[in-house]
Amino acid sequence: MRAVRVGVIGGTGFESPAFLADARDEVVRTPYGLARAAVGRAAGFEVAFLLRHGPGHRLPPHRVNYRANVWALRELGVRRVLATAAVGALRREPGLAPGSIVLCDQFLDFTRNRPTTFFDGDPGPVRHVDMTRPYCPELRRAMREAAEALGLPVRDGGTYVCTEGPRFESAAEIRAFALLGGDVVGMTGLPEAALARELGLCYQPVALVANWAAGVGDGAVSEEEVAAALAGMRERVAALVQAALGRLAPEPACACGEAAGLG
Ligand code: HPA
């Protein structure tokens, strides 16, 4: 068994630990509350699989306990995190069509009412982590190579826009996000990515395109449409995550730890 654990955060539509062998439940007590994860094996790694929205999908995006989730993964020995995230597509492009997978490399954060940091000061330290390259190039490469090997198209690179939710966006908001350089929009990628960086964890979102965003497609955005698209992607995503794990070197050799000030 390799030493470094990998974390997988399952977002909406990717909520089964069935890709893990010998999974057992772990409850982790954190300074921010309890978090649960299934810990098992996949592709030679020990993997901790954590449901972002909690068991039974009870927490909406703005109430997810991101700090407890990320802290718990670190506590479980996780150094690298793959995180699925349902998104809408901001532009009508083939690589962004519903059913596509986007390996984002940047984000725009439009959340406004969530605890965003472990570095709250008083009495903790005041720290500012580098976010120039917010996501892990090694995890992204492993995902891209896995997709190529499996013959599954993925879009390599893209900007993830995070909104507060839980409502979907207005058509004008979506037009504005596209003008700003966004490619996909979701509600959960932040502060998760920033918190992972603050703890020195590598992090890569796996954006699952469920719909054309508001005003991009023909009609309204519906929860049913989103759920159906995600259900159609579930097996592909599980295969991809598993294959990507198989392509990871045992220890990270990227600059993510340095960006966190741990280098
Ligand atoms: N907007 C925000 N979050 C989403 C969307 C969307 O269109 N689709 C899936 N998650």
Coordinates of C-alpha atoms and ligand atoms in Angstrom, one line a residue:
M1 CA 0.0 0.0 0.0
R2 CA 1.4 3.4 -0.9
A3 CA 1.7 5.9 1.9
V4 CA 0.0 9.0 0.7
R5 CA -3.7 9.0 0.7
V6 CA -5.8 10.5 -2.0
G7 CA -9.1 12.2 -1.2
V8 CA -12.1 12.2 -3.5
I9 CA -14.8 14.7 -2.8
G10 CA -18.1 13.5 -4.3
G11 CA -20.4 16.3 -5.4
T12 CA -23.9 16.2 -6.7
G13 CA -24.3 13.2 -9.0
F14 CA -21.2 11.4 -7.8
E15 CA -22.2 10.0 -4.4
S16 CA -21.3 6.3 -4.3
P17 CA -18.1 4.9 -2.9
A18 CA -18.6 1.8 -5.1
F19 CA -15.3 2.4 -6.8
L20 CA -13.5 1.6 -3.5
A21 CA -12.6 -1.8 -2.3
D22 CA -12.9 -2.8 1.4
A23 CA -14.5 0.6 2.2
R24 CA -15.1 1.4 5.9
D25 CA -16.7 4.5 7.4
E26 CA -14.6 6.9 9.4
V27 CA -16.0 9.8 11.5
V28 CA -13.5 12.6 12.0
R29 CA -13.8 15.2 14.7
T30 CA -12.5 18.6 13.5
P31 CA -12.4 22.1 15.1
Y32 CA -15.3 22.9 12.7
G33 CA -17.5 19.9 13.5
L34 CA -17.7 16.2 12.5
A35 CA -17.1 14.9 9.0
R36 CA -17.5 11.4 7.6
A37 CA -15.6 9.6 4.9
A38 CA -15.5 6.1 3.4
V39 CA -11.9 4.9 3.4
G40 CA -11.0 2.1 1.1
R41 CA -8.6 1.2 -1.8
A42 CA -8.5 2.0 -5.4
A43 CA -5.7 1.6 -8.0
G44 CA -3.1 0.9 -5.2
F45 CA -4.0 4.0 -3.2
E46 CA -5.7 4.3 0.1
V47 CA -8.6 6.7 -0.8
A48 CA -10.9 8.7 1.5
F49 CA -14.2 9.4 -0.2
L50 CA -16.2 12.2 1.3
L51 CA -19.7 13.4 0.3
R52 CA -19.5 17.1 0.0
H53 CA -23.2 17.7 0.9
G54 CA -23.1 15.1 3.8
P55 CA -24.9 11.8 4.0
G56 CA -28.3 12.0 2.2
H57 CA -27.3 15.2 0.4
R58 CA -28.8 17.4 3.2
L59 CA -26.6 20.5 3.0
P60 CA -27.2 23.1 0.2
P61 CA -24.0 24.6 -1.4
H62 CA -23.9 27.7 0.9
R63 CA -24.2 25.5 4.0
V64 CA -21.7 22.8 3.2
N65 CA -19.2 22.6 6.0
Y66 CA -16.2 23.1 3.7
R67 CA -13.8 23.6 6.5
A68 CA -14.7 20.4 8.3
N69 CA -14.6 18.4 5.1
V70 CA -11.1 19.6 4.0
W71 CA -9.7 19.4 7.6
A72 CA -11.0 15.9 7.9
L73 CA -9.4 14.8 4.7
R74 CA -6.0 16.2 5.9
E75 CA -6.6 14.5 9.3
L76 CA -7.1 11.2 7.4
G77 CA -3.6 11.6 5.8
V78 CA -4.9 12.9 2.5
R79 CA -2.4 15.0 0.4
R80 CA -4.2 15.1 -2.9
V81 CA -7.9 15.8 -3.6
L82 CA -10.0 15.1 -6.7
A83 CA -13.3 16.9 -6.4
T84 CA -16.3 16.4 -8.7
A85 CA -18.5 19.5 -9.2
A86 CA -21.7 19.8 -11.2
V87 CA -21.7 22.8 -13.5
G88 CA -23.6 24.6 -16.2
A89 CA -21.8 25.7 -19.4
L90 CA -21.4 29.4 -20.0
R91 CA -21.0 29.2 -23.8
R92 CA -22.4 27.1 -26.5
E93 CA -19.3 25.1 -27.5
P94 CA -19.0 21.5 -28.3
G95 CA -16.4 20.8 -25.6
L96 CA -18.8 22.3 -23.0
A97 CA -22.0 20.5 -24.0
P98 CA -24.0 18.8 -21.3
G99 CA -22.3 15.4 -20.5
S100 CA -18.8 16.9 -21.0
I101 CA -16.1 16.8 -18.4
V102 CA -13.9 19.9 -17.9
L103 CA -10.6 19.9 -16.1
C104 CA -10.6 23.5 -14.9
D105 CA -7.3 25.4 -14.3
Q106 CA -8.6 28.7 -13.0
F107 CA -11.5 30.1 -11.0
L108 CA -13.6 33.2 -10.4
D109 CA -15.1 33.4 -6.9
F110 CA -18.5 35.0 -6.6
T111 CA -19.5 33.4 -3.3
R112 CA -20.4 35.9 -0.6
N113 CA -21.6 34.3 2.6
R114 CA -19.4 31.4 3.6
P115 CA -16.5 30.9 6.0
T116 CA -13.6 31.1 3.5
T117 CA -10.4 30.4 5.4
F118 CA -8.6 28.5 8.2
F119 CA -6.5 31.7 8.8
D120 CA -9.0 33.7 10.7
G121 CA -6.5 35.4 12.9
D122 CA -7.0 36.1 16.6
P123 CA -5.5 33.8 17.9
G124 CA -4.5 32.0 14.7
P125 CA -1.8 33.2 12.3
V126 CA -2.6 35.8 9.6
R127 CA -1.6 34.1 6.3
H128 CA -2.1 34.8 2.6
V129 CA -1.6 31.8 0.3
D130 CA -0.7 32.1 -3.3
M131 CA -3.5 31.2 -5.8
T132 CA -1.9 32.1 -9.1
R133 CA -2.3 28.5 -10.1
P134 CA -5.1 27.3 -7.9
Y135 CA -5.3 23.7 -9.0
C136 CA -2.8 20.8 -9.2
P137 CA -1.2 20.3 -12.6
E138 CA -0.3 16.7 -11.7
L139 CA -3.8 15.7 -10.8
R140 CA -5.0 17.4 -14.0
R141 CA -2.5 15.5 -16.1
A142 CA -3.5 12.2 -14.6
M143 CA -7.1 12.9 -15.3
R144 CA -6.4 14.0 -18.9
E145 CA -4.2 10.9 -19.6
A146 CA -6.8 8.6 -18.0
A147 CA -9.5 10.1 -20.3
E148 CA -7.3 9.7 -23.4
A149 CA -6.6 6.1 -22.4
L150 CA -10.3 5.4 -21.9
G151 CA -11.2 7.2 -25.1
L152 CA -13.4 9.7 -23.1
P153 CA -13.3 13.3 -24.3
V154 CA -12.4 15.9 -21.6
R155 CA -11.7 19.6 -22.0
D156 CA -8.3 20.3 -20.6
G157 CA -8.4 23.7 -19.0
G158 CA -11.2 26.2 -18.2
T159 CA -12.3 28.7 -15.7
Y160 CA -14.8 27.7 -13.0
V161 CA -17.1 30.4 -11.8
C162 CA -18.5 29.9 -8.3
T163 CA -21.8 31.5 -7.3
E164 CA -23.4 31.5 -3.9
G165 CA -26.6 29.7 -4.9
P166 CA -28.7 27.9 -4.2
R167 CA -30.7 29.6 -6.9
F168 CA -29.5 29.3 -10.5
E169 CA -28.3 32.4 -12.2
S170 CA -30.1 35.1 -14.3
A171 CA -29.2 35.2 -18.0
A172 CA -27.5 38.6 -17.5
E173 CA -25.3 37.1 -14.8
I174 CA -24.3 34.3 -17.1
R175 CA -23.5 36.7 -19.9
A176 CA -21.3 38.7 -17.5
F177 CA -19.5 35.6 -16.3
A178 CA -18.8 34.6 -19.9
L179 CA -17.4 38.1 -20.7
L180 CA -15.1 37.9 -17.7
G181 CA -13.6 34.7 -19.1
G182 CA -15.6 32.0 -17.3
D183 CA -16.3 28.7 -19.0
V184 CA -18.5 26.8 -16.4
V185 CA -20.5 27.8 -13.4
G186 CA -21.2 25.9 -10.2
M187 CA -21.9 26.6 -6.5
T188 CA -19.4 24.5 -4.6
G189 CA -15.9 24.8 -5.9
L190 CA -15.1 27.7 -3.5
P191 CA -14.0 28.0 -0.7
E192 CA -13.1 24.3 -1.0
A193 CA -10.1 24.8 -3.4
A194 CA -8.8 27.7 -1.3
L195 CA -9.1 25.7 2.0
A196 CA -7.2 22.8 0.4
R197 CA -4.4 25.2 -0.6
E198 CA -4.3 26.6 2.9
L199 CA -3.6 23.1 4.3
G200 CA -1.1 22.4 1.5
L201 CA -3.2 19.8 -0.2
C202 CA -3.2 19.4 -4.0
Y203 CA -6.7 19.9 -5.4
Q204 CA -8.2 19.4 -8.8
P205 CA -11.9 19.9 -9.7
V206 CA -13.6 17.6 -12.1
A207 CA -16.4 19.7 -13.6
L208 CA -19.3 17.7 -14.8
V209 CA -21.4 19.7 -17.3
A210 CA -25.0 19.1 -16.5
N211 CA -26.8 21.8 -18.5
W212 CA -26.4 25.0 -20.6
A213 CA -26.4 27.8 -18.1
A214 CA -29.3 30.3 -17.9
G215 CA -29.9 32.0 -21.2
V216 CA -27.3 29.8 -23.0
G217 CA -29.7 27.0 -23.8
D218 CA -33.3 27.3 -25.1
G219 CA -35.4 27.1 -22.0
A220 CA -35.2 27.5 -18.2
V221 CA -32.6 25.6 -16.1
S222 CA -34.3 22.8 -14.3
E223 CA -33.2 20.6 -11.4
E224 CA -34.5 17.6 -13.2
E225 CA -32.4 18.2 -16.3
V226 CA -29.3 18.6 -14.1
A227 CA -30.0 15.4 -12.2
A228 CA -30.7 13.4 -15.4
A229 CA -27.5 14.6 -17.0
L230 CA -25.4 13.8 -13.9
A231 CA -27.0 10.3 -13.6
G232 CA -25.9 9.7 -17.2
M233 CA -22.3 10.5 -16.4
R234 CA -21.9 8.6 -13.1
E235 CA -20.2 5.4 -14.4
R236 CA -17.9 7.3 -16.8
V237 CA -16.7 9.6 -13.9
A238 CA -16.1 6.6 -11.6
A239 CA -14.0 4.9 -14.3
L240 CA -12.1 8.1 -15.0
V241 CA -11.3 8.8 -11.3
Q242 CA -10.1 5.2 -10.9
A243 CA -8.0 5.4 -14.0
A244 CA -6.5 8.7 -13.0
L245 CA -5.5 7.3 -9.6
G246 CA -3.7 4.6 -11.4
R247 CA -1.6 7.3 -13.2
L248 CA -0.5 9.2 -10.2
A249 CA 3.1 8.9 -8.9
P250 CA 3.1 7.7 -5.2
E251 CA 4.2 11.1 -3.9
P252 CA 3.3 14.6 -5.4
A253 CA 6.1 16.4 -7.1
C254 CA 4.2 19.6 -8.0
A255 CA 4.5 23.1 -6.7
C256 CA 1.2 23.2 -4.8
G257 CA 2.8 22.8 -1.4
E258 CA 5.2 25.7 -2.2
A259 CA 2.2 27.9 -3.2
A260 CA 0.8 27.1 0.3
G261 CA 4.0 28.4 1.8
L262 CA 5.0 24.9 2.9
G263 CA 7.7 24.4 0.3
Ligands
HPA1 N1 -25.5 27.0 -12.3 C1 -24.9 26.8 -11.1 N2 -24.6 25.6 -10.7 C2 -24.9 24.6 -11.4 C3 -25.5 24.7 -12.7 C4 -25.8 26.0 -13.2 O1 -26.3 26.2 -14.3 N3 -25.7 23.5 -13.2 C5 -25.2 22.6 -12.3 N4 -24.7 23.3 -11.2

